[in-house]
């Protein structure tokens, strides 16, 4: 029996959208548990600052690659950096996402639909394919897709984004079925409202924050580290028989009602 099933020593992880928020918290926690980590984001300056902050874990254990979530060249650079630097990839955290429209779904332009699907679904498909092609099955492995409670239950306002997250939930289950026989597990984490820049418009507004907090059994919004813990669990041997699941981390309250 492994004495610490949460230990990630000798593992190599890619975490997308890791220059802040849930992605950064995840990268830091995976490093703390022993993994080597490659992070991505769209802005070099933000990534440089992350490298500085993460250097306490050993500069040689972290790399950063500037890559837009939907860009095929960026995806190839990301996978190439992980393989060339660390020799293999064991953990993929598909965390980067965008929301290009707020409002009713039928009021959206097709450009917003395409942009949101490009990053949240097409980009995840391409990166996952590239990681699998790089040989994840040699070491077993874990893929964790960051979805949303809005992908389980519709929420007003986040319309197209919620549809992409619902697609990603089904992608998770389909892929889990197909690549489980290779020893690779695929799961998703569905956060509720978390205090990050992405959701700032919701938690910085007194009315929507009060509505969320008063209907949430824990009476508060979540912190990025609380999502990182769920991702690290699913990435670890502690979750060795967990496959094709969506782990909801929302304090038990779903998302905003009618926001
Ligand atoms: N916060 C919440 O309440 C909440 C709830 C449910 C689900 N989620 C999910 O949690 C995940 C992380 O969100 P977060 O709340 O941590 O957001 P965040 O704090 O805004 O961080 C988003 C990260 O993704 C990067 N990013 C944004 N667009 C990108 C793109 N097109 N390509 C590559 N990287 C991109 C950002 O860096 P750059 O801007 O420099 O690229 C940043 O590092 C997302 O999948 C989101 O859907 C969040």
Short mmCIF file of C-alpha atoms and ligand atoms in Angstrom, two decimals:
data_model
loop_
_atom_site.label_atom_id
_atom_site.label_comp_id
_atom_site.label_asym_id
_atom_site.label_seq_id
_atom_site.Cartn_x
_atom_site.Cartn_y
_atom_site.Cartn_z
CA UNK A 1 0.00 0.00 0.00
CA UNK A 2 1.26 3.50 -0.90
CA UNK A 3 1.80 5.45 2.33
CA UNK A 4 0.73 8.80 0.88
CA UNK A 5 -1.71 8.29 -1.95
CA UNK A 6 -1.87 12.06 -2.55
CA UNK A 7 1.85 12.23 -3.32
CA UNK A 8 2.70 13.30 -6.89
CA UNK A 9 6.47 12.89 -6.83
CA UNK A 10 7.97 12.09 -10.27
CA UNK A 11 4.72 13.09 -12.00
CA UNK A 12 4.66 15.72 -14.74
CA UNK A 13 1.62 17.96 -15.09
CA UNK A 14 0.36 20.48 -17.64
CA UNK A 15 -2.05 23.07 -16.23
CA UNK A 16 -3.65 25.48 -18.71
CA UNK A 17 -4.83 28.95 -17.73
CA UNK A 18 -2.49 28.90 -14.75
CA UNK A 19 -1.30 32.49 -14.54
CA UNK A 20 -3.91 33.24 -11.86
CA UNK A 21 -7.05 31.93 -10.15
CA UNK A 22 -7.86 28.22 -10.03
CA UNK A 23 -5.09 27.32 -12.49
CA UNK A 24 -2.36 29.03 -10.46
CA UNK A 25 -3.62 27.51 -7.19
CA UNK A 26 -3.62 24.09 -8.88
CA UNK A 27 -0.10 24.48 -10.28
CA UNK A 28 1.16 25.50 -6.84
CA UNK A 29 -0.56 22.59 -5.08
CA UNK A 30 0.69 20.02 -7.62
CA UNK A 31 4.21 21.38 -7.11
CA UNK A 32 3.81 21.20 -3.34
CA UNK A 33 2.75 17.55 -3.69
CA UNK A 34 5.92 16.80 -5.70
CA UNK A 35 4.97 17.10 -9.40
CA UNK A 36 6.92 19.00 -12.05
CA UNK A 37 4.58 21.46 -13.73
CA UNK A 38 4.20 23.28 -17.05
CA UNK A 39 1.79 26.20 -16.92
CA UNK A 40 0.22 28.19 -19.74
CA UNK A 41 -1.60 31.47 -20.29
CA UNK A 42 -1.81 34.14 -22.96
CA UNK A 43 0.43 36.80 -21.38
CA UNK A 44 4.18 36.39 -21.01
CA UNK A 45 4.44 39.02 -18.27
CA UNK A 46 1.88 37.23 -16.10
CA UNK A 47 3.63 33.90 -16.69
CA UNK A 48 7.02 35.40 -15.75
CA UNK A 49 5.57 36.66 -12.51
CA UNK A 50 4.15 33.16 -11.80
CA UNK A 51 7.56 31.59 -12.45
CA UNK A 52 9.02 33.96 -9.85
CA UNK A 53 6.33 33.08 -7.30
CA UNK A 54 6.69 29.33 -7.94
CA UNK A 55 10.49 29.30 -7.95
CA UNK A 56 10.44 28.48 -4.21
CA UNK A 57 9.56 24.90 -5.27
CA UNK A 58 12.71 24.74 -7.45
CA UNK A 59 13.16 26.64 -10.70
CA UNK A 60 13.99 23.43 -12.53
CA UNK A 61 10.56 21.98 -11.67
CA UNK A 62 8.42 24.63 -13.44
CA UNK A 63 8.12 25.84 -17.03
CA UNK A 64 5.75 28.38 -18.58
CA UNK A 65 4.52 28.48 -22.15
CA UNK A 66 2.58 31.36 -23.69
CA UNK A 67 -0.33 29.70 -25.47
CA UNK A 68 -3.87 30.73 -26.36
CA UNK A 69 -6.29 27.92 -25.48
CA UNK A 70 -7.59 27.57 -29.04
CA UNK A 71 -4.29 27.97 -30.91
CA UNK A 72 -2.83 24.79 -32.41
CA UNK A 73 0.77 26.09 -32.51
CA UNK A 74 0.54 27.09 -28.85
CA UNK A 75 -0.80 23.65 -27.98
CA UNK A 76 2.11 21.95 -29.77
CA UNK A 77 4.60 24.23 -27.95
CA UNK A 78 3.01 23.39 -24.61
CA UNK A 79 3.16 19.62 -25.12
CA UNK A 80 6.65 19.84 -26.69
CA UNK A 81 7.98 21.81 -23.69
CA UNK A 82 6.57 19.30 -21.19
CA UNK A 83 7.93 16.27 -23.09
CA UNK A 84 11.32 17.78 -23.94
CA UNK A 85 11.93 19.16 -20.43
CA UNK A 86 10.58 16.37 -18.26
CA UNK A 87 10.44 13.38 -20.62
CA UNK A 88 6.79 12.41 -20.12
CA UNK A 89 3.35 13.78 -19.19
CA UNK A 90 1.21 12.16 -16.45
CA UNK A 91 -1.37 14.80 -15.59
CA UNK A 92 -3.32 17.18 -17.81
CA UNK A 93 -5.52 19.85 -16.24
CA UNK A 94 -7.71 21.49 -18.88
CA UNK A 95 -8.51 24.64 -16.92
CA UNK A 96 -8.34 27.61 -19.34
CA UNK A 97 -11.75 28.85 -20.48
CA UNK A 98 -13.47 31.91 -21.82
CA UNK A 99 -16.96 33.39 -21.90
CA UNK A 100 -17.50 35.70 -24.86
CA UNK A 101 -21.17 36.53 -24.26
CA UNK A 102 -23.27 37.42 -21.24
CA UNK A 103 -27.04 37.32 -21.70
CA UNK A 104 -29.61 35.17 -23.41
CA UNK A 105 -28.32 32.54 -25.77
CA UNK A 106 -30.40 33.72 -28.74
CA UNK A 107 -29.09 37.28 -28.36
CA UNK A 108 -25.51 36.11 -28.95
CA UNK A 109 -23.57 36.66 -32.17
CA UNK A 110 -22.14 33.60 -33.89
CA UNK A 111 -18.66 35.07 -33.31
CA UNK A 112 -19.21 34.76 -29.52
CA UNK A 113 -20.46 31.19 -29.94
CA UNK A 114 -17.39 30.28 -32.05
CA UNK A 115 -14.91 32.01 -29.73
CA UNK A 116 -16.29 30.29 -26.61
CA UNK A 117 -16.41 26.86 -28.25
CA UNK A 118 -12.94 27.37 -29.77
CA UNK A 119 -11.26 27.74 -26.37
CA UNK A 120 -13.54 25.73 -24.06
CA UNK A 121 -14.20 22.69 -26.25
CA UNK A 122 -12.11 22.62 -29.45
CA UNK A 123 -8.95 23.69 -27.58
CA UNK A 124 -9.49 21.02 -24.92
CA UNK A 125 -10.00 18.39 -27.63
CA UNK A 126 -6.80 19.42 -29.44
CA UNK A 127 -4.61 19.61 -26.33
CA UNK A 128 -5.91 16.30 -24.99
CA UNK A 129 -5.24 14.66 -28.34
CA UNK A 130 -1.70 16.09 -28.43
CA UNK A 131 -0.97 14.92 -24.87
CA UNK A 132 -2.26 11.41 -25.60
CA UNK A 133 -0.20 11.30 -28.79
CA UNK A 134 2.87 12.24 -26.72
CA UNK A 135 2.47 8.92 -24.89
CA UNK A 136 0.52 9.44 -21.67
CA UNK A 137 -0.42 5.74 -21.59
CA UNK A 138 3.18 4.76 -20.86
CA UNK A 139 2.85 5.93 -17.27
CA UNK A 140 -0.90 5.70 -16.74
CA UNK A 141 -2.21 9.17 -16.22
CA UNK A 142 -4.99 11.49 -15.26
CA UNK A 143 -6.90 14.14 -17.18
CA UNK A 144 -9.00 16.62 -15.22
CA UNK A 145 -11.33 19.01 -17.04
CA UNK A 146 -12.47 22.09 -15.16
CA UNK A 147 -16.16 22.51 -15.97
CA UNK A 148 -18.81 24.40 -13.99
CA UNK A 149 -22.02 23.80 -12.07
CA UNK A 150 -23.52 25.89 -14.89
CA UNK A 151 -22.74 22.99 -17.22
CA UNK A 152 -24.93 20.71 -15.08
CA UNK A 153 -27.83 23.09 -14.43
CA UNK A 154 -28.53 26.11 -16.68
CA UNK A 155 -27.94 29.53 -15.13
CA UNK A 156 -29.21 32.73 -16.69
CA UNK A 157 -26.54 34.96 -18.20
CA UNK A 158 -23.70 32.52 -18.76
CA UNK A 159 -25.62 30.83 -21.60
CA UNK A 160 -23.07 29.82 -24.28
CA UNK A 161 -20.37 29.24 -21.68
CA UNK A 162 -22.70 26.81 -19.87
CA UNK A 163 -23.33 24.93 -23.12
CA UNK A 164 -19.56 24.54 -23.63
CA UNK A 165 -19.18 23.22 -20.08
CA UNK A 166 -22.02 20.74 -20.64
CA UNK A 167 -20.20 19.59 -23.78
CA UNK A 168 -17.00 19.23 -21.77
CA UNK A 169 -18.79 17.10 -19.17
CA UNK A 170 -19.90 14.70 -21.87
CA UNK A 171 -16.43 14.82 -23.46
CA UNK A 172 -15.06 13.78 -20.04
CA UNK A 173 -17.38 10.78 -19.78
CA UNK A 174 -16.92 9.69 -23.39
CA UNK A 175 -13.12 9.90 -23.17
CA UNK A 176 -13.10 8.08 -19.81
CA UNK A 177 -14.95 5.21 -21.47
CA UNK A 178 -12.61 5.11 -24.45
CA UNK A 179 -9.17 5.46 -22.84
CA UNK A 180 -9.80 3.78 -19.50
CA UNK A 181 -8.45 0.51 -20.96
CA UNK A 182 -5.10 2.29 -21.47
CA UNK A 183 -4.94 3.04 -17.74
CA UNK A 184 -5.74 6.72 -18.15
CA UNK A 185 -8.50 8.23 -16.00
CA UNK A 186 -10.59 11.22 -17.09
CA UNK A 187 -12.64 13.26 -14.64
CA UNK A 188 -14.07 16.74 -14.24
CA UNK A 189 -14.33 19.25 -11.42
CA UNK A 190 -17.39 21.52 -11.42
CA UNK A 191 -16.83 24.64 -9.30
CA UNK A 192 -19.59 26.86 -7.95
CA UNK A 193 -18.85 30.58 -7.55
CA UNK A 194 -15.14 31.01 -6.81
CA UNK A 195 -13.31 34.20 -5.93
CA UNK A 196 -11.26 34.75 -9.10
CA UNK A 197 -11.00 37.44 -11.77
CA UNK A 198 -13.18 35.36 -14.10
CA UNK A 199 -16.19 35.66 -11.78
CA UNK A 200 -15.40 39.09 -10.32
CA UNK A 201 -18.49 40.66 -11.87
CA UNK A 202 -20.60 38.26 -9.77
CA UNK A 203 -18.83 38.31 -6.39
CA UNK A 204 -17.94 42.03 -6.39
CA UNK A 205 -21.61 42.92 -6.89
CA UNK A 206 -23.29 43.07 -3.46
CA UNK A 207 -26.65 41.90 -4.76
CA UNK A 208 -25.42 38.80 -6.63
CA UNK A 209 -22.89 37.89 -3.90
CA UNK A 210 -25.58 38.13 -1.19
CA UNK A 211 -27.96 36.03 -3.32
CA UNK A 212 -25.30 33.33 -3.77
CA UNK A 213 -24.15 33.35 -0.15
CA UNK A 214 -27.62 33.30 1.36
CA UNK A 215 -28.68 30.31 -0.76
CA UNK A 216 -25.44 28.39 -0.21
CA UNK A 217 -25.41 25.96 2.75
CA UNK A 218 -21.89 27.15 3.69
CA UNK A 219 -22.99 30.82 3.33
CA UNK A 220 -19.89 31.86 1.38
CA UNK A 221 -18.26 31.78 -2.05
CA UNK A 222 -15.34 29.42 -2.69
CA UNK A 223 -11.58 30.00 -2.88
CA UNK A 224 -9.34 28.83 -5.77
CA UNK A 225 -7.39 26.53 -3.40
CA UNK A 226 -10.58 24.58 -2.66
CA UNK A 227 -10.90 23.69 -6.35
CA UNK A 228 -7.18 22.95 -6.59
CA UNK A 229 -7.57 20.37 -3.79
CA UNK A 230 -10.24 18.52 -5.79
CA UNK A 231 -8.08 18.59 -8.94
CA UNK A 232 -5.01 17.36 -7.04
CA UNK A 233 -7.06 14.51 -5.53
CA UNK A 234 -8.35 13.39 -8.94
CA UNK A 235 -4.80 13.62 -10.33
CA UNK A 236 -3.37 11.41 -7.60
CA UNK A 237 -3.23 7.67 -6.84
CA UNK A 238 -5.81 8.39 -4.08
CA UNK A 239 -8.37 8.55 -6.91
CA UNK A 240 -7.06 5.47 -8.73
CA UNK A 241 -10.54 3.97 -9.18
CA UNK A 242 -12.35 7.26 -9.88
CA UNK A 243 -13.07 7.59 -13.60
CA UNK A 244 -15.60 9.45 -15.76
CA UNK A 245 -16.90 11.46 -12.79
CA UNK A 246 -17.85 15.07 -12.24
CA UNK A 247 -16.85 16.25 -8.77
CA UNK A 248 -18.97 19.25 -7.83
CA UNK A 249 -17.21 21.68 -5.48
CA UNK A 250 -19.76 24.36 -4.67
CA UNK A 251 -20.42 24.27 -0.94
CA UNK A 252 -23.54 22.25 -1.71
CA UNK A 253 -25.41 25.16 -3.21
CA UNK A 254 -25.20 25.10 -7.01
CA UNK A 255 -24.66 28.44 -8.70
CA UNK A 256 -26.45 31.77 -8.54
CA UNK A 257 -30.19 31.44 -8.80
CA UNK A 258 -31.43 33.55 -11.71
CA UNK A 259 -28.33 35.79 -11.88
N1 LIG B 1 -14.40 31.43 -10.88
C1 LIG B 1 -15.56 30.79 -10.91
O1 LIG B 1 -16.55 31.16 -10.24
C2 LIG B 1 -15.71 29.56 -11.78
C3 LIG B 1 -16.88 28.81 -11.66
C4 LIG B 1 -17.03 27.68 -12.44
C5 LIG B 1 -16.01 27.29 -13.29
N2 LIG B 1 -14.88 28.03 -13.40
C6 LIG B 1 -13.85 27.58 -14.32
O2 LIG B 1 -12.59 27.58 -13.70
C7 LIG B 1 -11.57 27.70 -14.70
C8 LIG B 1 -10.56 28.75 -14.28
O3 LIG B 1 -11.21 29.98 -14.12
P1 LIG B 1 -10.78 31.05 -13.02
O4 LIG B 1 -12.01 31.38 -12.30
O5 LIG B 1 -9.58 30.60 -12.28
O6 LIG B 1 -10.42 32.28 -13.97
P2 LIG B 1 -9.26 33.40 -13.92
O7 LIG B 1 -8.85 33.70 -12.54
O8 LIG B 1 -9.78 34.50 -14.78
O9 LIG B 1 -8.05 32.67 -14.65
C9 LIG B 1 -8.16 32.27 -15.97
C10 LIG B 1 -6.80 31.80 -16.45
O10 LIG B 1 -6.92 31.33 -17.79
C11 LIG B 1 -6.09 32.12 -18.65
N3 LIG B 1 -6.83 32.28 -19.89
C12 LIG B 1 -7.95 33.00 -20.10
N4 LIG B 1 -8.36 32.88 -21.36
C13 LIG B 1 -7.48 32.05 -21.97
C14 LIG B 1 -7.35 31.56 -23.28
N5 LIG B 1 -8.19 31.89 -24.25
N6 LIG B 1 -6.30 30.73 -23.55
C15 LIG B 1 -5.41 30.39 -22.58
N7 LIG B 1 -5.48 30.83 -21.34
C16 LIG B 1 -6.50 31.66 -21.04
C17 LIG B 1 -5.83 33.41 -17.88
O11 LIG B 1 -4.59 34.02 -18.22
P3 LIG B 1 -4.46 35.07 -19.46
O12 LIG B 1 -5.62 36.00 -19.34
O13 LIG B 1 -3.13 35.71 -19.25
O14 LIG B 1 -4.50 34.21 -20.67
C18 LIG B 1 -5.76 32.89 -16.47
O15 LIG B 1 -4.50 32.31 -16.22
C19 LIG B 1 -12.29 27.99 -16.01
O16 LIG B 1 -12.41 26.79 -16.74
C20 LIG B 1 -13.66 28.45 -15.55
O17 LIG B 1 -14.65 28.19 -16.53
C21 LIG B 1 -14.69 29.16 -12.66
#
